[in-house]
Tab-separated table of C-alpha atoms in Angstrom:
chain	number	residue	atom	x	y	z
A	1	UNK	CA	110.656	114.812	30.363
A	2	UNK	CA	112.299	117.985	29.095
A	3	UNK	CA	115.140	119.703	30.955
A	4	UNK	CA	116.464	123.143	30.017
A	5	UNK	CA	119.825	124.469	31.216
A	6	UNK	CA	120.995	127.969	32.037
A	7	UNK	CA	123.864	129.757	33.753
A	8	UNK	CA	124.591	132.742	35.979
A	9	UNK	CA	125.238	136.357	34.949
A	10	UNK	CA	128.444	136.453	32.898
A	11	UNK	CA	129.166	134.365	29.776
A	12	UNK	CA	132.848	133.647	29.299
A	13	UNK	CA	132.594	133.487	25.512
A	14	UNK	CA	131.207	136.962	24.871
A	15	UNK	CA	133.799	139.706	24.448
A	16	UNK	CA	133.706	142.555	26.986
A	17	UNK	CA	130.258	141.631	28.251
A	18	UNK	CA	130.455	142.093	32.007
A	19	UNK	CA	127.016	143.193	33.274
A	20	UNK	CA	128.287	143.919	36.778
A	21	UNK	CA	130.847	146.660	36.475
A	22	UNK	CA	131.074	148.560	39.750
A	23	UNK	CA	132.731	151.431	41.544
A	24	UNK	CA	133.575	150.930	45.196
A	25	UNK	CA	132.518	153.454	47.798
A	26	UNK	CA	136.048	154.674	48.501
A	27	UNK	CA	136.683	155.483	44.847
A	28	UNK	CA	133.208	157.023	44.569
A	29	UNK	CA	133.976	159.394	47.450
A	30	UNK	CA	137.216	160.471	45.784
A	31	UNK	CA	135.336	161.904	42.807
A	32	UNK	CA	135.356	165.721	43.036
A	33	UNK	CA	131.646	166.524	43.271
A	34	UNK	CA	128.131	165.104	43.091
A	35	UNK	CA	127.786	165.915	39.398
A	36	UNK	CA	130.876	163.845	38.593
A	37	UNK	CA	129.686	161.057	40.873
A	38	UNK	CA	126.308	160.926	39.150
A	39	UNK	CA	127.930	160.949	35.712
A	40	UNK	CA	130.096	157.998	36.752
A	41	UNK	CA	127.135	156.033	38.085
A	42	UNK	CA	125.132	156.659	34.922
A	43	UNK	CA	127.986	155.583	32.668
A	44	UNK	CA	128.426	152.311	34.582
A	45	UNK	CA	124.707	151.515	34.548
A	46	UNK	CA	124.558	152.126	30.803
A	47	UNK	CA	127.491	149.748	30.260
A	48	UNK	CA	125.866	147.104	32.449
A	49	UNK	CA	122.506	147.326	30.703
A	50	UNK	CA	124.123	147.280	27.260
A	51	UNK	CA	126.048	144.167	28.282
A	52	UNK	CA	122.906	142.536	29.665
A	53	UNK	CA	121.053	142.922	26.393
A	54	UNK	CA	124.049	141.566	24.464
A	55	UNK	CA	124.115	138.574	26.809
A	56	UNK	CA	120.446	137.829	26.208
A	57	UNK	CA	120.995	137.957	22.445
A	58	UNK	CA	123.986	135.627	22.854
A	59	UNK	CA	121.883	133.268	24.962
A	60	UNK	CA	119.105	133.079	22.393
A	61	UNK	CA	121.666	132.388	19.658
A	62	UNK	CA	122.849	129.402	21.719
A	63	UNK	CA	119.344	128.189	22.688
A	64	UNK	CA	119.885	129.198	26.335
A	65	UNK	CA	116.575	130.298	27.815
A	66	UNK	CA	117.419	130.173	31.521
A	67	UNK	CA	119.430	133.104	32.846
A	68	UNK	CA	120.146	134.832	36.143
A	69	UNK	CA	120.656	138.590	36.091
A	70	UNK	CA	123.465	140.045	38.150
A	71	UNK	CA	122.358	141.992	41.212
A	72	UNK	CA	124.956	144.668	40.419
A	73	UNK	CA	123.335	146.400	37.466
A	74	UNK	CA	123.204	149.649	39.461
A	75	UNK	CA	126.312	150.173	41.637
A	76	UNK	CA	126.026	151.490	45.202
A	77	UNK	CA	122.270	151.751	44.825
A	78	UNK	CA	121.512	150.495	48.338
A	79	UNK	CA	124.454	152.181	50.073
A	80	UNK	CA	123.172	154.399	52.883
A	81	UNK	CA	125.742	157.128	52.253
A	82	UNK	CA	125.125	157.492	48.514
A	83	UNK	CA	122.542	160.003	47.325
A	84	UNK	CA	119.312	158.779	45.755
A	85	UNK	CA	118.841	159.202	42.031
A	86	UNK	CA	116.142	158.050	39.656
A	87	UNK	CA	117.952	155.321	37.747
A	88	UNK	CA	114.619	153.797	36.738
A	89	UNK	CA	113.431	156.883	34.866
A	90	UNK	CA	116.908	157.628	33.505
A	91	UNK	CA	117.157	154.189	31.884
A	92	UNK	CA	113.482	153.318	31.455
A	93	UNK	CA	113.861	152.695	27.724
A	94	UNK	CA	116.804	150.339	28.230
A	95	UNK	CA	115.036	148.424	30.997
A	96	UNK	CA	111.923	148.078	28.846
A	97	UNK	CA	113.964	146.942	25.869
A	98	UNK	CA	115.527	144.182	27.963
A	99	UNK	CA	112.156	143.107	29.340
A	100	UNK	CA	110.590	143.111	25.889
A	101	UNK	CA	113.381	140.874	24.618
A	102	UNK	CA	112.883	138.479	27.537
A	103	UNK	CA	109.181	138.186	26.749
A	104	UNK	CA	109.629	138.031	22.977
A	105	UNK	CA	111.926	135.016	23.308
A	106	UNK	CA	110.156	133.435	26.285
A	107	UNK	CA	113.255	133.529	28.482
A	108	UNK	CA	113.195	132.504	32.117
A	109	UNK	CA	115.065	135.091	34.171
A	110	UNK	CA	115.725	135.557	37.859
A	111	UNK	CA	118.047	137.233	40.335
A	112	UNK	CA	119.733	136.043	43.517
A	113	UNK	CA	120.211	138.892	46.025
A	114	UNK	CA	123.527	138.760	47.855
A	115	UNK	CA	124.122	136.839	51.077
A	116	UNK	CA	123.695	139.965	53.216
A	117	UNK	CA	120.008	140.108	52.246
A	118	UNK	CA	118.589	138.185	55.204
A	119	UNK	CA	114.895	138.142	56.038
A	120	UNK	CA	115.150	136.173	59.278
A	121	UNK	CA	117.733	138.428	60.921
A	122	UNK	CA	116.998	139.490	64.522
A	123	UNK	CA	118.724	142.820	63.785
A	124	UNK	CA	116.275	145.541	62.707
A	125	UNK	CA	118.970	147.479	60.840
A	126	UNK	CA	119.972	144.439	58.801
A	127	UNK	CA	116.318	143.740	58.085
A	128	UNK	CA	115.818	147.300	56.820
A	129	UNK	CA	118.882	146.974	54.583
A	130	UNK	CA	117.635	143.615	53.317
A	131	UNK	CA	114.233	145.025	52.441
A	132	UNK	CA	115.915	147.956	50.694
A	133	UNK	CA	117.861	145.495	48.546
A	134	UNK	CA	114.719	143.515	47.729
A	135	UNK	CA	112.942	146.751	46.782
A	136	UNK	CA	115.804	147.543	44.394
A	137	UNK	CA	115.398	144.175	42.660
A	138	UNK	CA	111.637	144.690	42.504
A	139	UNK	CA	112.094	148.084	40.827
A	140	UNK	CA	114.416	146.566	38.224
A	141	UNK	CA	111.973	143.808	37.300
A	142	UNK	CA	109.032	146.191	37.224
A	143	UNK	CA	110.991	148.585	34.990
A	144	UNK	CA	111.561	145.648	32.649
A	145	UNK	CA	107.831	144.988	32.646
A	146	UNK	CA	108.329	141.492	34.076
A	147	UNK	CA	105.580	140.265	36.389
A	148	UNK	CA	105.952	138.235	39.573
A	149	UNK	CA	105.250	135.133	37.496
A	150	UNK	CA	107.986	135.981	34.987
A	151	UNK	CA	110.919	137.022	37.198
A	152	UNK	CA	111.692	135.554	40.613
A	153	UNK	CA	114.128	136.351	43.426
A	154	UNK	CA	116.038	133.418	44.907
A	155	UNK	CA	116.828	133.684	48.614
A	156	UNK	CA	118.315	131.538	51.344
A	157	UNK	CA	116.526	131.364	54.672
A	158	UNK	CA	119.421	132.999	56.548
A	159	UNK	CA	121.176	132.254	59.820
A	160	UNK	CA	120.155	130.065	62.728
A	161	UNK	CA	121.233	132.573	65.418
A	162	UNK	CA	121.577	129.871	68.055
A	163	UNK	CA	117.999	128.644	67.716
A	164	UNK	CA	116.898	127.242	64.381
A	165	UNK	CA	113.244	126.788	65.333
A	166	UNK	CA	112.864	130.405	66.438
A	167	UNK	CA	114.813	131.602	63.396
A	168	UNK	CA	112.430	129.748	61.082
A	169	UNK	CA	109.461	131.234	62.923
A	170	UNK	CA	111.029	134.686	62.624
A	171	UNK	CA	111.496	134.132	58.887
A	172	UNK	CA	107.788	133.425	58.490
A	173	UNK	CA	106.788	136.420	60.590
A	174	UNK	CA	109.126	138.885	58.877
A	175	UNK	CA	108.434	137.486	55.413
A	176	UNK	CA	104.740	138.159	55.925
A	177	UNK	CA	105.479	141.733	56.992
A	178	UNK	CA	107.193	142.778	53.756
A	179	UNK	CA	105.504	144.189	50.664
A	180	UNK	CA	103.247	141.611	48.992
A	181	UNK	CA	104.794	142.496	45.628
A	182	UNK	CA	108.145	141.315	46.980
A	183	UNK	CA	106.672	138.235	48.648
A	184	UNK	CA	105.199	137.131	45.328
A	185	UNK	CA	108.644	137.072	43.710
A	186	UNK	CA	110.568	135.180	46.381
A	187	UNK	CA	111.522	131.532	46.028
A	188	UNK	CA	113.604	129.770	48.681
A	189	UNK	CA	116.700	127.617	48.268
A	190	UNK	CA	118.338	125.182	50.666
A	191	UNK	CA	121.889	126.101	51.675
A	192	UNK	CA	125.094	124.200	52.393
A	193	UNK	CA	125.350	125.005	56.096
A	194	UNK	CA	122.198	125.975	57.976
A	195	UNK	CA	118.901	124.916	56.399
A	196	UNK	CA	118.371	121.543	54.767
A	197	UNK	CA	116.124	120.869	51.809
A	198	UNK	CA	113.501	119.361	54.115
A	199	UNK	CA	113.515	122.411	56.389
A	200	UNK	CA	113.209	124.799	53.451
A	201	UNK	CA	110.418	122.678	51.987
A	202	UNK	CA	108.539	123.007	55.274
A	203	UNK	CA	108.857	126.796	55.123
A	204	UNK	CA	107.778	126.911	51.487
A	205	UNK	CA	104.694	124.833	52.211
A	206	UNK	CA	103.803	127.067	55.168
A	207	UNK	CA	104.225	130.230	53.084
A	208	UNK	CA	102.883	128.711	49.849
A	209	UNK	CA	105.907	129.785	47.819
A	210	UNK	CA	108.096	127.766	45.415
A	211	UNK	CA	111.309	126.037	46.404
A	212	UNK	CA	114.540	125.674	44.457
A	213	UNK	CA	116.480	122.520	45.269
A	214	UNK	CA	120.255	122.932	45.150
A	215	UNK	CA	121.613	119.403	44.831
A	216	UNK	CA	125.186	120.399	45.731
A	217	UNK	CA	123.942	122.086	48.906
A	218	UNK	CA	121.851	119.026	49.702
A	219	UNK	CA	124.949	116.861	49.343
A	220	UNK	CA	126.753	119.135	51.833
A	221	UNK	CA	123.904	119.648	54.286
A	222	UNK	CA	121.179	117.115	54.998
A	223	UNK	CA	119.709	115.068	57.801
A	224	UNK	CA	120.053	111.897	55.744
A	225	UNK	CA	116.934	112.704	53.736
A	226	UNK	CA	117.041	111.160	50.291
A	227	UNK	CA	116.359	113.445	47.348
A	228	UNK	CA	114.022	110.924	45.767
A	229	UNK	CA	111.827	110.986	48.885
A	230	UNK	CA	111.250	114.756	48.837
A	231	UNK	CA	111.683	115.748	45.189
A	232	UNK	CA	108.036	115.268	44.272
A	233	UNK	CA	106.943	117.525	47.125
A	234	UNK	CA	109.531	120.135	46.124
A	235	UNK	CA	108.283	120.103	42.543
A	236	UNK	CA	104.704	120.440	43.811
A	237	UNK	CA	105.540	123.828	45.359
A	238	UNK	CA	105.522	125.070	41.747
A	239	UNK	CA	101.995	123.876	40.983
A	240	UNK	CA	100.492	127.376	41.076
A	241	UNK	CA	103.262	128.931	38.981
A	242	UNK	CA	103.546	129.340	35.224
A	243	UNK	CA	107.229	128.428	35.403
A	244	UNK	CA	108.535	124.902	35.739
A	245	UNK	CA	110.308	123.624	38.849
A	246	UNK	CA	113.904	124.770	39.071
A	247	UNK	CA	117.068	123.047	40.250
A	248	UNK	CA	120.506	124.482	41.003
A	249	UNK	CA	123.514	122.325	40.228
A	250	UNK	CA	127.237	122.598	40.824
A	251	UNK	CA	129.900	120.138	41.906
A	252	UNK	CA	132.271	120.170	44.884
A	253	UNK	CA	135.611	121.760	44.035
A	254	UNK	CA	137.557	119.129	45.992
A	255	UNK	CA	137.403	116.922	49.063
A	256	UNK	CA	139.223	119.648	50.989
A	257	UNK	CA	136.779	122.302	49.724
A	258	UNK	CA	133.508	120.388	49.383
A	259	UNK	CA	131.277	123.470	49.573
A	260	UNK	CA	133.190	125.479	46.968
A	261	UNK	CA	131.981	125.264	43.374
A	262	UNK	CA	134.100	123.467	40.796
A	263	UNK	CA	134.805	124.961	37.379
A	264	UNK	CA	132.611	122.366	35.685
A	265	UNK	CA	129.780	120.015	36.611
A	266	UNK	CA	130.593	116.394	37.379
A	267	UNK	CA	128.372	114.670	34.829
A	268	UNK	CA	127.916	111.581	37.006
A	269	UNK	CA	126.759	113.770	39.901
A	270	UNK	CA	124.204	115.365	37.581
A	271	UNK	CA	123.088	112.101	35.985
A	272	UNK	CA	122.490	110.559	39.393
A	273	UNK	CA	119.989	113.328	40.100
A	274	UNK	CA	118.382	113.163	36.650
A	275	UNK	CA	117.828	109.429	37.041
A	276	UNK	CA	116.035	110.057	40.333
A	277	UNK	CA	113.922	112.790	38.732
A	278	UNK	CA	112.900	110.447	35.899
A	279	UNK	CA	110.584	108.641	38.297
A	280	UNK	CA	108.518	111.825	38.674
A	281	UNK	CA	108.612	112.456	34.909
A	282	UNK	CA	108.027	116.211	35.116
A	283	UNK	CA	109.717	118.924	33.055
A	284	UNK	CA	112.098	121.172	34.982
A	285	UNK	CA	114.890	123.698	34.500
A	286	UNK	CA	118.468	123.571	35.766
A	287	UNK	CA	120.601	126.573	36.663
A	288	UNK	CA	124.277	125.667	36.392
A	289	UNK	CA	126.297	127.432	39.085
A	290	UNK	CA	129.732	126.185	38.061
A	291	UNK	CA	132.583	128.685	37.894
A	292	UNK	CA	133.007	128.302	34.139
A	293	UNK	CA	129.486	129.598	33.471
A	294	UNK	CA	128.416	129.024	29.856
A	295	UNK	CA	131.463	126.844	29.169
A	296	UNK	CA	130.244	124.516	31.912
A	297	UNK	CA	126.792	124.437	30.308
A	298	UNK	CA	128.207	123.593	26.879
A	299	UNK	CA	130.350	120.832	28.391
A	300	UNK	CA	127.313	119.318	30.131
A	301	UNK	CA	125.388	119.237	26.853
A	302	UNK	CA	128.305	117.632	24.996
A	303	UNK	CA	128.600	114.942	27.662
A	304	UNK	CA	124.860	114.313	27.689
A	305	UNK	CA	124.984	113.714	23.929
A	306	UNK	CA	127.001	110.590	24.722
A	307	UNK	CA	124.553	109.336	27.341
A	308	UNK	CA	122.163	106.549	26.427
A	309	UNK	CA	118.491	107.433	26.764
A	310	UNK	CA	119.025	111.191	26.470
A	311	UNK	CA	118.175	113.183	23.356
A	312	UNK	CA	119.724	116.619	22.962
A	313	UNK	CA	117.040	118.854	21.436
A	314	UNK	CA	119.107	122.012	21.024
A	315	UNK	CA	122.115	123.794	22.487
A	316	UNK	CA	120.730	123.876	26.026
A	317	UNK	CA	117.799	121.439	26.191
A	318	UNK	CA	117.488	117.684	26.548
A	319	UNK	CA	114.630	115.195	26.509
A	320	UNK	CA	114.508	111.905	28.350
């Protein structure tokens, strides 16, 4: 059983490599004219794309093949009061260069639209904004030349709005109404408050889409289901995909803040899950969502080197 590890967005060990530089709307409006505003947007996007390519090179140098893009490559792109501009055509060569590098090195990439992107909302305006955000992510991946099999979008189900059953039904209905090209990229994740792993698994089976299990969220929010009882079914949602099943891992920050993410991953928390997954004996990938990003990944690998029965293959991969 082979497990690969990755991290989210911003490596802490790469100098001046933030891929999510932004300008807030207030500052944007203070710029003197539209020409200056456009120049500012273009300069930020160029910085973000340059940083993204540097990050991918850094990842390959450290054997890290699992990576989540920031959703903030293009600032203010979905803001209703900001003019439209063709960022795809403007930076088509840079997008393609990033996508080519991803494919050349067989990297697994994804994105996780922000919490305000909610498919099961009963509010039509929020739904329109959510679809606009999903369309933005779709454009980015298509500009990179990454297919629906190569680059996925991770989403939570959303709110319960006082009636979980109806909210799940509304998710299915509204999911099926959006562009098929977006549908084909979406994978669902259980959350730490509203929808348990079992509930998300039910939705994924109904919609025939993959599920990401977040083991920290499951620890926070469950109906006493045991991971070992549902993990095989969760992994099976990936049977029609070219990518392996995917797990998210982080550790509680403290007993007072159990839902917040700690700086690093509690190795015993992780090993408990890995030991349960051994029974299934299927390769999978782990996205580390700890606050210390790549440092947390490196620490996990160093600790796994000391664990009996685990062989570290390279800087971000183990075999059991």
